[in-house]
Amino acid sequence: MPTSRSYGDACTIARALDVVGERWALLVVRELLLGPQRFSDVRRALPGASSNLVTDRLRELERHGVVTRRPLPPPAASTVYELTEWGRELEPVVLALGAWGTRIPLPRPAALGVTSVLLYLRGSARPRGTACYRVELDARVWTVRTEPGRLTVEPGEPEAPDATIRADPPTLNALLERPSHLEETIDDGRVTIEGDRDAVHRLLREREG
């Protein structure tokens, strides 16, 4: 059941944790940073959380004004959850927490989700040109667009992409670390590329640092 527990502390840090400090709450926020998601998408992205727990966290975040939900028009006939304007203000907090956590050893076993990889791509990319990509990860499709100095990611099919990339999240993450392995991963079937392969090389190589 949703919790109404509070630290009872006037400090703004404690008050913020009253809203987003419950287990899994910030990971639910993370999953919504790239755009609206259906409940099934959020649930699939958090395999360690039960359906009831994800439902509770979404309800709590909605009650506090961090998340809202809306129906999609036909023929979709489903509901999506998305961050409110106030909820979107959590993005730098979540990303800063991720940067702080880089020195923490990986748990074993450790899963790597789609959103985490795409947030890393968006945050580290320093593109010099303009292109549009269809990125398919774990049977979900994302639109990735680049323009000089900026990369954006949003859920859904792009119109007339320059290239399509199909992979699983760990493989794409590895390629972001080692772009030179692209041809090898294509040859062994871990990655499928359609369209402009040079554009994919640029996407992987134009990175920070």
Coordinates of N, CA and C in Angstrom, one line a residue:
M1 N 0.9 -1.2 0.0 CA 0.0 0.0 0.0 C 0.9 1.2 0.0
P2 N 0.4 2.4 -0.6 CA 1.2 3.6 -0.6 C 1.5 4.0 0.9
T3 N 2.6 4.6 1.1 CA 3.0 5.0 2.4 C 2.7 6.4 2.7
S4 N 2.4 6.8 3.9 CA 2.3 8.2 4.3 C 3.3 8.6 5.3
R5 N 4.3 7.8 5.5 CA 5.3 8.0 6.5 C 6.1 9.3 6.1
S6 N 6.5 10.0 7.2 CA 7.3 11.2 7.0 C 8.4 11.3 8.0
Y7 N 9.5 11.9 7.6 CA 10.6 12.1 8.6 C 10.2 13.1 9.7
G8 N 9.2 13.9 9.4 CA 8.8 14.9 10.4 C 9.9 16.0 10.7
D9 N 10.7 16.2 9.6 CA 11.8 17.1 9.7 C 11.6 18.3 8.8
A10 N 11.8 19.5 9.3 CA 11.5 20.7 8.5 C 12.6 21.0 7.5
C11 N 13.7 20.3 7.5 CA 14.8 20.5 6.6 C 14.2 20.2 5.2
T12 N 14.6 21.0 4.2 CA 14.1 20.7 2.8 C 14.6 19.4 2.2
I13 N 15.7 18.9 2.7 CA 16.2 17.6 2.2 C 15.3 16.5 2.7
A14 N 14.9 16.6 4.0 CA 14.0 15.6 4.5 C 12.7 15.7 3.9
R15 N 12.2 16.9 3.6 CA 10.9 17.1 3.0 C 10.9 16.5 1.6
A16 N 12.0 16.7 0.8 CA 12.1 16.1 -0.5 C 12.1 14.5 -0.4
L17 N 12.8 14.0 0.6 CA 12.8 12.5 0.7 C 11.5 12.0 1.2
D18 N 10.7 12.8 1.8 CA 9.3 12.4 2.1 C 8.5 12.1 0.8
V19 N 8.9 12.7 -0.3 CA 8.2 12.6 -1.6 C 8.9 11.5 -2.4
V20 N 10.2 11.5 -2.5 CA 10.9 10.6 -3.4 C 11.9 9.6 -2.8
G21 N 11.8 9.5 -1.5 CA 12.8 8.7 -0.7 C 12.5 7.3 -0.6
E22 N 11.3 6.9 -0.9 CA 10.9 5.5 -0.8 C 11.7 4.6 -1.8
R23 N 11.9 3.4 -1.4 CA 12.6 2.4 -2.3 C 11.9 2.3 -3.7
W24 N 12.7 2.5 -4.8 CA 12.3 2.4 -6.2 C 11.7 3.7 -6.7
A25 N 11.4 4.7 -5.8 CA 10.7 5.9 -6.3 C 11.6 6.6 -7.3
L26 N 12.9 6.8 -7.0 CA 13.7 7.6 -7.9 C 14.0 6.8 -9.2
L27 N 14.0 5.4 -9.1 CA 14.1 4.7 -10.4 C 12.9 4.7 -11.2
V28 N 11.7 4.9 -10.6 CA 10.5 5.2 -11.4 C 10.7 6.5 -12.1
V29 N 11.2 7.5 -11.4 CA 11.4 8.8 -12.0 C 12.4 8.7 -13.2
R30 N 13.5 7.9 -12.9 CA 14.5 7.7 -14.0 C 13.9 7.2 -15.3
E31 N 12.9 6.2 -15.1 CA 12.3 5.6 -16.3 C 11.4 6.6 -17.1
L32 N 11.0 7.7 -16.4 CA 10.2 8.7 -17.1 C 10.9 9.9 -17.6
L33 N 12.2 9.9 -17.4 CA 13.0 11.1 -17.8 C 13.0 11.3 -19.4
L34 N 12.9 10.2 -20.1 CA 12.9 10.3 -21.6 C 11.6 10.4 -22.2
G35 N 10.5 10.5 -21.4 CA 9.2 10.7 -22.0 C 8.2 9.8 -21.4
P36 N 6.9 9.9 -21.8 CA 5.8 9.1 -21.2 C 6.0 7.6 -21.4
Q37 N 5.6 6.8 -20.4 CA 5.7 5.4 -20.5 C 4.4 4.7 -20.0
R38 N 4.1 3.6 -20.6 CA 3.0 2.8 -20.1 C 3.4 2.1 -18.9
F39 N 2.5 1.7 -18.1 CA 2.8 0.9 -16.8 C 3.7 -0.3 -17.2
S40 N 3.3 -1.0 -18.2 CA 4.0 -2.3 -18.6 C 5.5 -1.9 -18.9
D41 N 5.8 -0.8 -19.5 CA 7.1 -0.4 -19.8 C 7.9 -0.1 -18.5
V42 N 7.3 0.6 -17.6 CA 8.0 0.9 -16.3 C 8.2 -0.4 -15.6
R43 N 7.2 -1.2 -15.5 CA 7.4 -2.5 -14.8 C 8.5 -3.4 -15.4
R44 N 8.5 -3.5 -16.7 CA 9.6 -4.3 -17.4 C 11.0 -3.7 -17.1
A45 N 11.1 -2.4 -17.0 CA 12.4 -1.8 -16.8 C 12.9 -2.0 -15.3
L46 N 12.0 -2.4 -14.4 CA 12.4 -2.6 -13.0 C 12.1 -4.0 -12.6
P47 N 12.8 -5.0 -13.1 CA 12.5 -6.4 -12.9 C 12.6 -6.8 -11.4
G48 N 13.3 -6.1 -10.6 CA 13.4 -6.4 -9.2 C 12.3 -5.9 -8.4
A49 N 11.3 -5.2 -9.0 CA 10.2 -4.7 -8.2 C 8.9 -5.4 -8.7
S50 N 8.1 -5.7 -7.7 CA 6.8 -6.4 -8.1 C 5.9 -5.4 -8.7
S51 N 4.8 -5.9 -9.4 CA 3.8 -5.0 -10.0 C 3.1 -4.2 -9.0
N52 N 2.8 -4.8 -7.8 CA 2.2 -4.0 -6.8 C 3.1 -2.8 -6.3
L53 N 4.4 -3.1 -6.1 CA 5.3 -2.1 -5.7 C 5.4 -0.9 -6.7
V54 N 5.5 -1.3 -8.0 CA 5.5 -0.2 -9.0 C 4.2 0.6 -9.0
T55 N 3.1 -0.1 -8.8 CA 1.8 0.6 -8.8 C 1.8 1.5 -7.6
D56 N 2.3 1.1 -6.4 CA 2.3 1.9 -5.2 C 3.1 3.2 -5.4
R57 N 4.3 3.0 -6.0 CA 5.2 4.1 -6.2 C 4.6 5.1 -7.2
L58 N 4.0 4.7 -8.3 CA 3.4 5.6 -9.2 C 2.3 6.3 -8.6
R59 N 1.5 5.7 -7.8 CA 0.4 6.3 -7.1 C 0.9 7.4 -6.1
E60 N 1.9 7.1 -5.4 CA 2.5 8.0 -4.4 C 3.0 9.2 -5.2
L61 N 3.8 9.0 -6.2 CA 4.4 10.1 -7.0 C 3.3 10.9 -7.7
E62 N 2.2 10.3 -8.1 CA 1.1 11.0 -8.6 C 0.4 11.9 -7.6
R63 N 0.2 11.3 -6.4 CA -0.4 12.0 -5.3 C 0.4 13.2 -4.9
H64 N 1.7 13.1 -5.0 CA 2.6 14.2 -4.6 C 2.8 15.2 -5.7
G65 N 2.2 15.0 -6.9 CA 2.4 15.9 -8.0 C 3.6 15.8 -8.8
V66 N 4.3 14.7 -8.6 CA 5.6 14.4 -9.4 C 5.3 13.8 -10.7
V67 N 4.3 12.9 -10.7 CA 3.9 12.2 -11.9 C 2.4 12.4 -12.2
T68 N 2.1 12.4 -13.5 CA 0.7 12.5 -13.9 C 0.4 11.3 -14.9
R69 N -0.8 11.0 -15.1 CA -1.1 10.0 -16.2 C -2.2 10.6 -17.1
R70 N -2.2 10.1 -18.3 CA -3.2 10.5 -19.3 C -3.5 9.4 -20.3
P71 N -4.7 9.4 -20.8 CA -5.0 8.3 -21.8 C -4.4 8.7 -23.2
L72 N -4.0 7.8 -23.9 CA -3.6 8.0 -25.3 C -4.8 7.9 -26.2
P73 N -4.8 8.7 -27.2 CA -6.0 8.7 -28.1 C -6.0 7.4 -28.9
P74 N -7.2 7.0 -29.4 CA -7.3 5.8 -30.3 C -6.4 5.9 -31.5
P75 N -5.8 4.8 -31.9 CA -6.2 3.4 -31.6 C -5.4 2.8 -30.4
A76 N -4.5 3.7 -29.8 CA -3.7 3.1 -28.7 C -4.5 2.6 -27.5
A77 N -5.5 3.4 -27.1 CA -6.4 3.0 -26.0 C -5.7 2.5 -24.8
S78 N -4.6 3.2 -24.4 CA -3.9 2.9 -23.2 C -3.5 4.1 -22.4
T79 N -3.1 4.0 -21.2 CA -2.7 5.1 -20.4 C -1.2 5.2 -20.2
V80 N -0.6 6.4 -20.2 CA 0.8 6.6 -20.0 C 1.0 7.4 -18.8
Y81 N 2.2 7.2 -18.1 CA 2.6 8.0 -17.0 C 3.7 8.9 -17.5
E82 N 3.7 10.1 -17.0 CA 4.8 11.1 -17.4 C 5.1 12.0 -16.2
L83 N 6.2 12.6 -16.2 CA 6.6 13.6 -15.2 C 5.9 14.9 -15.4
T84 N 5.4 15.5 -14.3 CA 4.9 16.8 -14.3 C 6.1 17.8 -14.5
E85 N 5.8 19.0 -14.7 CA 6.8 20.1 -14.8 C 7.7 20.1 -13.6
W86 N 7.1 19.9 -12.4 CA 7.8 19.9 -11.1 C 8.7 18.6 -11.1
G87 N 8.1 17.5 -11.6 CA 8.8 16.2 -11.6 C 10.0 16.3 -12.5
R88 N 9.9 17.0 -13.6 CA 11.1 17.1 -14.5 C 12.2 17.8 -13.9
E89 N 11.9 18.6 -12.9 CA 13.0 19.3 -12.2 C 13.9 18.4 -11.4
L90 N 13.5 17.1 -11.3 CA 14.3 16.1 -10.6 C 15.4 15.6 -11.5
E91 N 15.4 15.9 -12.8 CA 16.4 15.3 -13.7 C 17.8 15.6 -13.3
P92 N 18.2 16.8 -13.1 CA 19.6 17.0 -12.7 C 20.0 16.3 -11.4
V93 N 19.0 16.2 -10.5 CA 19.2 15.5 -9.2 C 19.5 14.0 -9.5
V94 N 18.7 13.4 -10.3 CA 18.9 12.0 -10.6 C 20.2 11.7 -11.4
L95 N 20.5 12.6 -12.4 CA 21.7 12.4 -13.1 C 23.0 12.7 -12.3
A96 N 22.9 13.7 -11.4 CA 24.0 13.9 -10.4 C 24.2 12.7 -9.5
L97 N 23.1 12.1 -9.1 CA 23.2 10.9 -8.2 C 23.9 9.8 -9.0
G98 N 23.6 9.7 -10.3 CA 24.2 8.7 -11.1 C 25.7 8.9 -11.3
A99 N 26.1 10.2 -11.5 CA 27.5 10.5 -11.6 C 28.2 10.2 -10.3
W100 N 27.6 10.5 -9.2 CA 28.2 10.2 -7.9 C 28.4 8.7 -7.7
G101 N 27.5 7.9 -8.2 CA 27.5 6.5 -8.0 C 28.5 5.7 -8.9
T102 N 29.2 6.4 -9.8 CA 30.1 5.7 -10.7 C 31.3 5.0 -9.9
R103 N 31.6 5.4 -8.7 CA 32.7 4.8 -8.0 C 32.2 3.6 -7.1
I104 N 30.9 3.3 -7.1 CA 30.4 2.2 -6.3 C 30.5 1.0 -7.1
P105 N 31.1 -0.1 -6.6 CA 31.3 -1.3 -7.4 C 29.9 -1.9 -7.9
L106 N 29.9 -2.5 -9.0 CA 28.7 -3.1 -9.6 C 28.3 -4.3 -8.7
P107 N 27.0 -4.4 -8.5 CA 26.4 -5.6 -7.8 C 26.5 -6.8 -8.8
R108 N 26.5 -8.0 -8.2 CA 26.6 -9.2 -9.1 C 25.4 -10.1 -8.7
P109 N 24.6 -10.4 -9.6 CA 24.5 -10.0 -11.0 C 24.0 -8.6 -11.1
A110 N 24.2 -7.9 -12.2 CA 23.8 -6.5 -12.4 C 23.1 -6.4 -13.8
A111 N 21.9 -5.9 -13.7 CA 21.1 -5.7 -15.0 C 21.4 -4.3 -15.5
L112 N 21.3 -4.1 -16.8 CA 21.5 -2.8 -17.4 C 20.3 -2.5 -18.3
G113 N 19.5 -1.5 -17.9 CA 18.3 -1.2 -18.6 C 18.4 -0.2 -19.8
V114 N 17.4 -0.2 -20.6 CA 17.3 0.7 -21.8 C 17.5 2.1 -21.4
T115 N 16.7 2.6 -20.5 CA 16.8 4.0 -20.1 C 18.2 4.5 -19.7
S116 N 18.8 3.6 -18.9 CA 20.2 3.9 -18.4 C 21.1 4.1 -19.6
V117 N 21.1 3.2 -20.6 CA 22.0 3.4 -21.7 C 21.7 4.6 -22.5
L118 N 20.4 4.9 -22.7 CA 20.0 6.1 -23.5 C 20.3 7.4 -22.8
L119 N 20.2 7.4 -21.5 CA 20.6 8.6 -20.7 C 22.1 8.8 -20.8
Y120 N 22.9 7.7 -20.8 CA 24.3 7.8 -21.0 C 24.7 8.3 -22.3
L121 N 24.0 7.8 -23.4 CA 24.2 8.3 -24.7 C 23.9 9.8 -24.8
R122 N 22.8 10.2 -24.3 CA 22.4 11.6 -24.4 C 23.3 12.5 -23.6
G123 N 23.8 12.0 -22.5 CA 24.6 12.9 -21.7 C 26.0 13.0 -22.1
S124 N 26.6 12.0 -22.8 CA 28.0 12.0 -23.2 C 28.2 12.4 -24.7
A125 N 27.1 12.4 -25.5 CA 27.3 12.7 -26.9 C 27.7 14.2 -27.1
R126 N 28.6 14.4 -28.1 CA 28.9 15.7 -28.5 C 28.9 15.7 -30.0
P127 N 27.7 15.6 -30.6 CA 27.6 15.5 -32.1 C 28.0 16.8 -32.8
R128 N 28.5 16.6 -34.0 CA 28.9 17.7 -34.8 C 28.0 17.9 -36.0
G129 N 27.2 16.9 -36.3 CA 26.3 17.0 -37.4 C 24.9 16.7 -37.1
T130 N 24.0 16.7 -38.1 CA 22.6 16.5 -37.9 C 22.2 15.1 -38.5
A131 N 21.5 14.3 -37.7 CA 21.1 13.0 -38.2 C 19.9 12.5 -37.3
C132 N 19.2 11.5 -37.8 CA 18.1 10.9 -37.1 C 18.2 9.4 -37.1
Y133 N 18.0 8.8 -36.0 CA 18.3 7.3 -35.8 C 17.0 6.7 -35.3
R134 N 16.8 5.5 -35.7 CA 15.8 4.6 -35.1 C 16.5 3.6 -34.3
V135 N 16.4 3.6 -33.0 CA 17.1 2.7 -32.1 C 16.1 1.8 -31.5
E136 N 16.4 0.5 -31.7 CA 15.5 -0.6 -31.2 C 16.2 -1.4 -30.1
L137 N 15.8 -1.3 -28.9 CA 16.4 -2.0 -27.8 C 15.3 -2.8 -27.0
D138 N 15.6 -4.0 -26.9 CA 14.6 -4.9 -26.1 C 13.2 -4.7 -26.7
A139 N 13.0 -4.7 -28.0 CA 11.7 -4.7 -28.6 C 11.0 -3.3 -28.5
R140 N 11.7 -2.3 -28.0 CA 11.1 -1.0 -27.9 C 11.9 -0.1 -28.8
V141 N 11.2 0.9 -29.4 CA 11.7 1.8 -30.4 C 11.9 3.2 -29.9
W142 N 13.0 3.8 -30.2 CA 13.3 5.2 -29.7 C 13.8 6.0 -30.9
T143 N 13.5 7.3 -30.9 CA 14.0 8.2 -31.9 C 15.1 9.0 -31.2
V144 N 16.3 8.9 -31.9 CA 17.5 9.6 -31.4 C 17.8 10.7 -32.5
R145 N 17.9 11.9 -32.2 CA 18.2 13.0 -33.1 C 19.5 13.7 -32.7
T146 N 20.3 14.0 -33.6 CA 21.5 14.8 -33.3 C 21.5 16.1 -34.1
E147 N 22.0 17.1 -33.5 CA 22.4 18.4 -34.2 C 23.6 18.9 -33.5
P148 N 24.3 19.8 -34.1 CA 25.6 20.2 -33.5 C 25.5 20.5 -32.0
G149 N 26.2 19.7 -31.2 CA 26.3 20.0 -29.8 C 25.1 19.4 -29.0
R150 N 24.2 18.7 -29.6 CA 23.0 18.3 -28.9 C 22.5 17.0 -29.4
L151 N 22.0 16.1 -28.5 CA 21.4 14.9 -28.8 C 20.1 14.7 -28.0
T152 N 19.0 14.4 -28.7 CA 17.8 14.2 -28.0 C 17.3 12.7 -28.2
V153 N 16.5 12.2 -27.2 CA 16.0 10.9 -27.2 C 14.5 11.0 -26.8
E154 N 13.6 10.3 -27.6 CA 12.2 10.2 -27.2 C 11.7 8.9 -27.7
P155 N 10.7 8.4 -27.0 CA 10.1 7.1 -27.4 C 9.3 7.2 -28.7
G156 N 9.3 6.1 -29.4 CA 8.4 6.1 -30.6 C 9.2 6.1 -31.9
E157 N 8.5 5.8 -33.0 CA 9.1 5.7 -34.3 C 9.4 7.1 -34.9
P158 N 10.6 7.2 -35.5 CA 11.0 8.4 -36.2 C 10.5 8.3 -37.7
E159 N 10.4 9.5 -38.3 CA 10.1 9.6 -39.7 C 11.4 9.6 -40.5
A160 N 11.5 8.8 -41.4 CA 12.7 8.8 -42.4 C 14.0 8.9 -41.6
P161 N 14.3 7.9 -40.8 CA 15.6 7.9 -40.1 C 16.8 7.6 -41.1
D162 N 17.9 8.2 -40.7 CA 19.1 7.9 -41.5 C 19.6 6.5 -41.3
A163 N 19.4 6.0 -40.1 CA 19.9 4.6 -39.9 C 19.0 4.0 -38.7
T164 N 19.0 2.7 -38.7 CA 18.3 1.9 -37.7 C 19.4 1.1 -37.0
I165 N 19.3 1.1 -35.6 CA 20.2 0.3 -34.8 C 19.4 -0.7 -34.0
R166 N 19.7 -2.0 -34.0 CA 19.0 -2.9 -33.2 C 20.1 -3.6 -32.4
A167 N 19.9 -3.7 -31.1 CA 20.8 -4.3 -30.1 C 20.1 -4.5 -28.8
D168 N 20.9 -5.1 -27.9 CA 20.4 -5.1 -26.5 C 21.1 -4.1 -25.7
P169 N 20.6 -3.6 -24.6 CA 21.3 -2.5 -23.9 C 22.7 -2.8 -23.5
P170 N 23.1 -3.9 -23.0 CA 24.6 -4.1 -22.7 C 25.5 -4.0 -23.9
T171 N 25.0 -4.5 -25.1 CA 25.8 -4.4 -26.3 C 26.0 -2.9 -26.7
L172 N 24.9 -2.2 -26.7 CA 25.0 -0.8 -27.1 C 25.9 0.0 -26.1
N173 N 25.7 -0.3 -24.8 CA 26.6 0.3 -23.8 C 28.0 0.0 -24.1
A174 N 28.3 -1.2 -24.4 CA 29.7 -1.6 -24.7 C 30.3 -0.8 -25.9
L175 N 29.4 -0.6 -26.9 CA 29.8 0.1 -28.1 C 30.1 1.5 -27.8
L176 N 29.3 2.1 -26.9 CA 29.6 3.5 -26.6 C 30.9 3.7 -25.9
E177 N 31.4 2.6 -25.2 CA 32.7 2.6 -24.6 C 33.8 2.3 -25.6
R178 N 33.5 1.4 -26.6 CA 34.5 1.0 -27.5 C 33.8 1.0 -28.9
P179 N 33.7 2.1 -29.5 CA 33.1 2.2 -30.9 C 33.8 1.4 -31.9
S180 N 35.1 1.2 -31.8 CA 35.8 0.4 -32.8 C 35.3 -1.0 -32.9
H181 N 34.6 -1.5 -32.0 CA 34.1 -2.9 -32.0 C 32.8 -3.0 -32.8
L182 N 32.3 -1.9 -33.5 CA 31.0 -2.0 -34.2 C 31.0 -3.1 -35.2
E183 N 32.0 -3.1 -36.1 CA 31.9 -4.1 -37.2 C 32.0 -5.5 -36.7
E184 N 32.7 -5.7 -35.6 CA 32.7 -7.1 -35.0 C 31.4 -7.5 -34.4
T185 N 30.7 -6.5 -33.8 CA 29.4 -6.9 -33.3 C 28.3 -7.1 -34.4
I186 N 28.5 -6.4 -35.5 CA 27.6 -6.6 -36.6 C 27.9 -8.0 -37.2
D187 N 29.1 -8.4 -37.3 CA 29.5 -9.7 -37.9 C 29.0 -10.8 -37.1
D188 N 29.0 -10.7 -35.8 CA 28.6 -11.8 -34.9 C 27.1 -11.8 -34.6
G189 N 26.4 -10.8 -35.1 CA 24.9 -10.7 -35.0 C 24.4 -10.0 -33.8
R190 N 25.3 -9.5 -32.9 CA 24.8 -8.8 -31.7 C 24.1 -7.5 -32.0
V191 N 24.5 -6.9 -33.2 CA 24.0 -5.6 -33.6 C 23.5 -5.7 -35.1
T192 N 22.4 -5.1 -35.4 CA 21.9 -5.0 -36.8 C 21.8 -3.5 -37.1
I193 N 22.4 -3.2 -38.3 CA 22.4 -1.8 -38.8 C 21.7 -1.8 -40.1
E194 N 20.8 -0.9 -40.3 CA 20.2 -0.6 -41.6 C 20.3 0.9 -41.9
G195 N 20.6 1.2 -43.2 CA 20.8 2.6 -43.6 C 22.2 3.0 -43.5
D196 N 22.5 4.2 -43.1 CA 23.8 4.9 -43.2 C 24.7 4.4 -42.1
R197 N 25.6 3.4 -42.4 CA 26.5 2.9 -41.4 C 27.5 4.0 -40.9
D198 N 27.9 4.9 -41.8 CA 28.8 5.9 -41.4 C 28.2 6.8 -40.4
A199 N 26.8 7.1 -40.5 CA 26.1 7.9 -39.5 C 26.2 7.2 -38.1
V200 N 26.1 5.9 -38.1 CA 26.1 5.1 -36.8 C 27.5 5.2 -36.3
H201 N 28.6 5.1 -37.1 CA 29.9 5.3 -36.6 C 30.1 6.7 -36.0
R202 N 29.5 7.7 -36.6 CA 29.6 9.1 -36.0 C 28.9 9.2 -34.7
L203 N 27.7 8.6 -34.6 CA 27.0 8.6 -33.3 C 27.8 8.0 -32.2
L204 N 28.5 6.9 -32.5 CA 29.2 6.2 -31.4 C 30.5 6.9 -31.0
R205 N 31.1 7.6 -32.0 CA 32.4 8.2 -31.8 C 32.4 9.6 -31.3
E206 N 31.3 10.4 -31.6 CA 31.3 11.8 -31.2 C 30.9 11.9 -29.7
R207 N 31.8 11.6 -28.8 CA 31.4 11.6 -27.4 C 32.3 12.5 -26.6
E208 N 31.9 12.7 -25.4 CA 32.6 13.5 -24.5 C 33.8 12.8 -24.0
G209 N 34.9 13.5 -23.8 CA 36.1 12.9 -23.3 C 36.9 12.0 -24.2

